mmCIF file of C-alpha atoms in Angstrom:
data_model
loop_
_atom_site.group_PDB
_atom_site.id
_atom_site.type_symbol
_atom_site.label_atom_id
_atom_site.label_comp_id
_atom_site.label_asym_id
_atom_site.label_seq_id
_atom_site.Cartn_x
_atom_site.Cartn_y
_atom_site.Cartn_z
ATOM 1 C CA PRO A 1 -46.123 168.560 86.794
ATOM 2 C CA ILE A 2 -43.208 171.028 86.976
ATOM 3 C CA TRP A 3 -44.454 173.127 84.042
ATOM 4 C CA ALA A 4 -48.055 172.870 85.253
ATOM 5 C CA LYS A 5 -46.966 174.388 88.570
ATOM 6 C CA LYS A 6 -45.005 177.162 86.839
ATOM 7 C CA PHE A 7 -48.050 178.125 84.745
ATOM 8 C CA THR A 8 -50.369 177.885 87.762
ATOM 9 C CA ASP A 9 -48.053 180.054 89.892
ATOM 10 C CA ALA A 10 -47.790 182.625 87.084
ATOM 11 C CA LYS A 11 -51.603 182.579 86.593
ATOM 12 C CA VAL A 12 -51.110 181.773 82.913
ATOM 13 C CA PRO A 13 -53.423 179.158 81.371
ATOM 14 C CA ILE A 14 -51.992 176.310 79.316
ATOM 15 C CA VAL A 15 -53.816 173.959 76.967
ATOM 16 C CA GLY A 16 -52.217 170.539 76.525
ATOM 17 C CA ASP A 17 -49.683 169.005 74.207
ATOM 18 C CA ASP A 18 -49.850 167.831 70.566
ATOM 19 C CA ILE A 19 -52.992 169.175 68.901
ATOM 20 C CA LYS A 20 -55.827 166.977 67.639
ATOM 21 C CA SER A 21 -56.772 168.098 64.139
ATOM 22 C CA GLN A 22 -60.377 168.905 63.321
ATOM 23 C CA VAL A 23 -60.794 165.543 61.553
ATOM 24 C CA GLY A 24 -57.423 163.828 61.573
ATOM 25 C CA ALA A 25 -55.908 160.372 61.759
ATOM 26 C CA THR A 26 -55.614 160.202 65.535
ATOM 27 C CA ILE A 27 -59.124 161.471 66.325
ATOM 28 C CA THR A 28 -60.763 159.105 63.799
ATOM 29 C CA HIS A 29 -58.558 156.204 64.940
ATOM 30 C CA ARG A 30 -59.437 156.926 68.567
ATOM 31 C CA ILE A 31 -63.176 157.043 67.865
ATOM 32 C CA LEU A 32 -63.122 153.817 65.844
ATOM 33 C CA ALA A 33 -61.101 152.006 68.534
ATOM 34 C CA LYS A 34 -63.706 153.105 71.089
ATOM 35 C CA LEU A 35 -66.513 152.057 68.717
ATOM 36 C CA PHE A 36 -65.019 148.549 68.444
ATOM 37 C CA GLN A 37 -64.990 148.326 72.233
ATOM 38 C CA ASP A 38 -68.470 149.821 72.695
ATOM 39 C CA ARG A 39 -69.911 147.372 70.153
ATOM 40 C CA GLY A 40 -68.298 144.351 71.816
ATOM 41 C CA VAL A 41 -65.445 143.810 69.361
ATOM 42 C CA HIS A 42 -62.188 142.926 71.119
ATOM 43 C CA LEU A 43 -59.469 145.033 69.465
ATOM 44 C CA ASP A 44 -56.360 142.848 69.122
ATOM 45 C CA ARG A 45 -54.034 145.082 67.144
ATOM 46 C CA THR A 46 -53.962 148.366 65.312
ATOM 47 C CA LEU A 47 -51.664 150.510 63.234
ATOM 48 C CA GLN A 48 -51.567 154.041 61.904
ATOM 49 C CA LEU A 49 -49.009 155.137 59.325
ATOM 50 C CA ASN A 50 -48.801 158.818 58.437
ATOM 51 C CA VAL A 51 -46.911 160.402 55.554
ATOM 52 C CA GLY A 52 -46.763 164.077 54.731
ATOM 53 C CA GLY A 53 -44.823 166.725 52.889
ATOM 54 C CA ASN A 54 -44.638 169.646 55.312
ATOM 55 C CA MET A 55 -41.855 170.675 57.713
ATOM 56 C CA ASP A 56 -43.446 168.743 60.589
ATOM 57 C CA PHE A 57 -42.837 165.508 58.700
ATOM 58 C CA LYS A 58 -39.404 166.609 57.497
ATOM 59 C CA ASN A 59 -38.351 167.398 61.084
ATOM 60 C CA MET A 60 -39.466 163.951 62.168
ATOM 61 C CA LEU A 61 -36.917 162.369 59.856
ATOM 62 C CA GLU A 62 -34.694 162.925 62.892
ATOM 63 C CA ARG A 63 -35.948 159.872 64.739
ATOM 64 C CA ASP A 64 -35.290 161.295 68.233
ATOM 65 C CA ARG A 65 -37.905 163.992 67.481
ATOM 66 C CA LEU A 66 -40.316 161.261 66.476
ATOM 67 C CA GLU A 67 -40.436 159.457 69.825
ATOM 68 C CA SER A 68 -42.620 161.933 71.746
ATOM 69 C CA LYS A 69 -45.024 162.160 68.784
ATOM 70 C CA LYS A 70 -45.378 158.360 68.681
ATOM 71 C CA ILE A 71 -46.037 158.242 72.430
ATOM 72 C CA SER A 72 -48.610 161.028 72.194
ATOM 73 C CA LYS A 73 -50.530 159.422 69.328
ATOM 74 C CA THR A 74 -50.383 155.946 70.872
ATOM 75 C CA GLN A 75 -51.623 157.095 74.285
ATOM 76 C CA SER A 76 -54.395 159.118 72.668
ATOM 77 C CA VAL A 77 -55.797 156.003 70.964
ATOM 78 C CA THR A 78 -55.124 153.374 73.652
ATOM 79 C CA SER A 79 -56.516 155.603 76.428
ATOM 80 C CA GLN A 80 -59.990 154.929 75.023
ATOM 81 C CA LEU A 81 -59.742 151.157 75.608
ATOM 82 C CA ASP A 82 -60.436 149.180 78.767
ATOM 83 C CA HIS A 83 -57.683 146.642 78.074
ATOM 84 C CA ASP A 84 -53.943 146.756 77.421
ATOM 85 C CA MET A 85 -53.286 145.589 73.878
ATOM 86 C CA GLY A 86 -49.593 145.052 74.542
ATOM 87 C CA GLU A 87 -46.840 147.152 73.046
ATOM 88 C CA GLY A 88 -46.257 144.838 70.078
ATOM 89 C CA ASN A 89 -49.884 145.114 68.955
ATOM 90 C CA VAL A 90 -50.014 148.895 68.562
ATOM 91 C CA HIS A 91 -48.017 150.855 65.998
ATOM 92 C CA ILE A 92 -48.928 154.502 65.615
ATOM 93 C CA GLY A 93 -46.802 157.305 64.377
ATOM 94 C CA PRO A 94 -45.500 159.563 61.669
ATOM 95 C CA SER A 95 -43.837 157.321 59.148
ATOM 96 C CA ASP A 96 -42.174 159.328 56.425
ATOM 97 C CA TYR A 97 -41.671 162.590 54.576
ATOM 98 C CA VAL A 98 -42.747 162.835 50.929
ATOM 99 C CA ALA A 99 -41.866 166.285 49.563
ATOM 100 C CA TRP A 100 -44.419 166.348 46.726
ATOM 101 C CA LEU A 101 -47.293 165.948 49.192
ATOM 102 C CA ASP A 102 -46.612 169.548 50.282
ATOM 103 C CA ASP A 103 -48.978 170.277 53.208
ATOM 104 C CA ARG A 104 -51.060 167.175 52.568
ATOM 105 C CA LYS A 105 -51.057 164.318 55.025
ATOM 106 C CA TRP A 106 -52.081 160.775 54.187
ATOM 107 C CA ALA A 107 -52.914 158.386 56.986
ATOM 108 C CA TYR A 108 -53.380 154.650 56.614
ATOM 109 C CA VAL A 109 -55.154 153.046 59.562
ATOM 110 C CA ARG A 110 -55.989 149.408 60.250
ATOM 111 C CA LEU A 111 -57.841 147.929 63.219
ATOM 112 C CA GLU A 112 -58.060 144.156 63.757
ATOM 113 C CA GLY A 113 -60.282 142.504 66.304
ATOM 114 C CA ARG A 114 -62.640 139.665 67.124
ATOM 115 C CA ALA A 115 -66.406 140.027 67.036
ATOM 116 C CA PHE A 116 -69.164 137.755 68.344
ATOM 117 C CA GLY A 117 -68.164 134.086 68.242
ATOM 118 C CA ASP A 118 -64.484 135.060 68.056
ATOM 119 C CA VAL A 119 -64.930 135.866 64.347
ATOM 120 C CA PRO A 120 -62.147 138.077 62.912
ATOM 121 C CA LEU A 121 -63.109 141.614 61.961
ATOM 122 C CA SER A 122 -60.853 144.253 60.424
ATOM 123 C CA LEU A 123 -61.292 147.821 59.263
ATOM 124 C CA GLU A 124 -58.919 149.784 57.032
ATOM 125 C CA TYR A 125 -59.152 153.336 55.813
ATOM 126 C CA LYS A 126 -57.083 156.065 54.219
ATOM 127 C CA LEU A 127 -57.563 159.666 55.299
ATOM 128 C CA GLU A 128 -56.180 162.539 53.231
ATOM 129 C CA VAL A 129 -56.166 166.076 54.626
ATOM 130 C CA TRP A 130 -54.435 169.402 54.170
ATOM 131 C CA ASP A 131 -52.523 169.346 57.441
ATOM 132 C CA SER A 132 -52.218 173.007 58.477
ATOM 133 C CA PRO A 133 -55.828 174.117 57.830
ATOM 134 C CA ASN A 134 -57.034 170.912 59.507
ATOM 135 C CA SER A 135 -55.578 172.187 62.798
ATOM 136 C CA ALA A 136 -56.172 175.929 62.411
ATOM 137 C CA GLY A 137 -59.719 176.062 63.782
ATOM 138 C CA VAL A 138 -58.801 173.827 66.703
ATOM 139 C CA ILE A 139 -55.874 176.105 67.582
ATOM 140 C CA ILE A 140 -58.168 179.148 67.479
ATOM 141 C CA ASP A 141 -60.666 177.433 69.799
ATOM 142 C CA ALA A 142 -57.867 176.418 72.195
ATOM 143 C CA LEU A 143 -56.640 180.035 72.260
ATOM 144 C CA ARG A 144 -60.178 181.260 72.941
ATOM 145 C CA CYS A 145 -60.399 178.921 75.928
ATOM 146 C CA ALA A 146 -57.023 180.143 77.185
ATOM 147 C CA LYS A 147 -58.233 183.745 76.867
ATOM 148 C CA LEU A 148 -61.415 182.918 78.821
ATOM 149 C CA ALA A 149 -59.288 181.400 81.582
ATOM 150 C CA LEU A 150 -56.940 184.391 81.590
ATOM 151 C CA ASP A 151 -59.913 186.770 81.887
ATOM 152 C CA ARG A 152 -61.243 184.647 84.775
ATOM 153 C CA GLY A 153 -57.871 184.682 86.572
ATOM 154 C CA ILE A 154 -57.309 180.950 86.078
ATOM 155 C CA GLY A 155 -53.760 179.762 85.491
ATOM 156 C CA GLY A 156 -52.253 176.359 84.852
ATOM 157 C CA PRO A 157 -53.575 173.406 82.868
ATOM 158 C CA LEU A 158 -57.110 173.723 81.520
ATOM 159 C CA LEU A 159 -58.115 170.078 81.890
ATOM 160 C CA SER A 160 -61.303 169.972 79.810
ATOM 161 C CA PRO A 161 -60.077 172.010 76.814
ATOM 162 C CA SER A 162 -56.757 170.132 76.952
ATOM 163 C CA SER A 163 -58.539 166.790 76.729
ATOM 164 C CA TYR A 164 -60.790 168.022 73.920
ATOM 165 C CA PHE A 165 -58.153 169.772 71.790
ATOM 166 C CA MET A 166 -54.925 167.856 72.526
ATOM 167 C CA LYS A 167 -53.584 164.309 72.227
ATOM 168 C CA SER A 168 -51.558 164.399 75.460
ATOM 169 C CA PRO A 169 -53.613 166.246 78.079
ATOM 170 C CA PRO A 170 -52.938 166.046 81.826
ATOM 171 C CA GLU A 171 -56.193 164.039 82.129
ATOM 172 C CA GLN A 172 -57.506 161.959 79.226
ATOM 173 C CA TYR A 173 -61.320 161.934 78.871
ATOM 174 C CA SER A 174 -63.486 160.219 76.291
ATOM 175 C CA ASP A 175 -64.141 162.540 73.350
ATOM 176 C CA GLU A 176 -67.797 162.917 74.323
ATOM 177 C CA THR A 177 -66.937 163.796 77.939
ATOM 178 C CA ALA A 178 -64.186 166.190 76.825
ATOM 179 C CA HIS A 179 -66.626 167.968 74.504
ATOM 180 C CA VAL A 180 -69.322 168.331 77.189
ATOM 181 C CA ARG A 181 -66.816 169.504 79.803
ATOM 182 C CA THR A 182 -65.263 172.020 77.379
ATOM 183 C CA GLU A 183 -68.717 173.481 76.695
ATOM 184 C CA GLU A 184 -69.245 173.679 80.485
ATOM 185 C CA PHE A 185 -65.881 175.432 80.843
ATOM 186 C CA ILE A 186 -66.802 177.948 78.133
ATOM 187 C CA ALA A 187 -70.145 178.612 79.857
ATOM 188 C CA GLY A 188 -68.320 179.177 83.165
ATOM 189 C CA LYS A 189 -69.954 176.161 84.859
ATOM 190 C CA ILE A 190 -66.613 174.526 85.691
ATOM 191 C CA GLU A 191 -63.219 176.100 86.347
ATOM 192 C CA ARG A 192 -61.032 173.846 84.209
#
């Protein structure tokens, strides 16, 4: 709220915190968690373990730097659910640095739930991406939205683009709603 006010007062647009990659671990995890819910599967527990070889992962070897990243990723996924899974049932976060991976990131994700008749259902997948290019296009689109806002004289948090492009926006929308609202923002139909 303090920084939002500073940006608003200065008439400088700002787009969120902690970028969602084009197709990354958090966005796929988020969509699958929502799919479980939408299809009537009660999600009981989930985990996401990420390893990578770039400086982002090396910096997170300092565990105090890791905390905000874990919170951001966890809130991004759990915000899509209509129930609280309980802290002990959700583990999401950068896990380790592996130098030989270079700019590659490997994510291991598991979702466990109960389907019709209380029958257990689980889904596991591994995602491998080149980390920097996977975010580059998203960053460019976020900058384009900021430039549109600047040209329109709008300062402060851009709610729709923040929810679409970032893991920790001021307001968390479903991915579908965030996409529609970002398109409306680009078209000038809504201010933020």
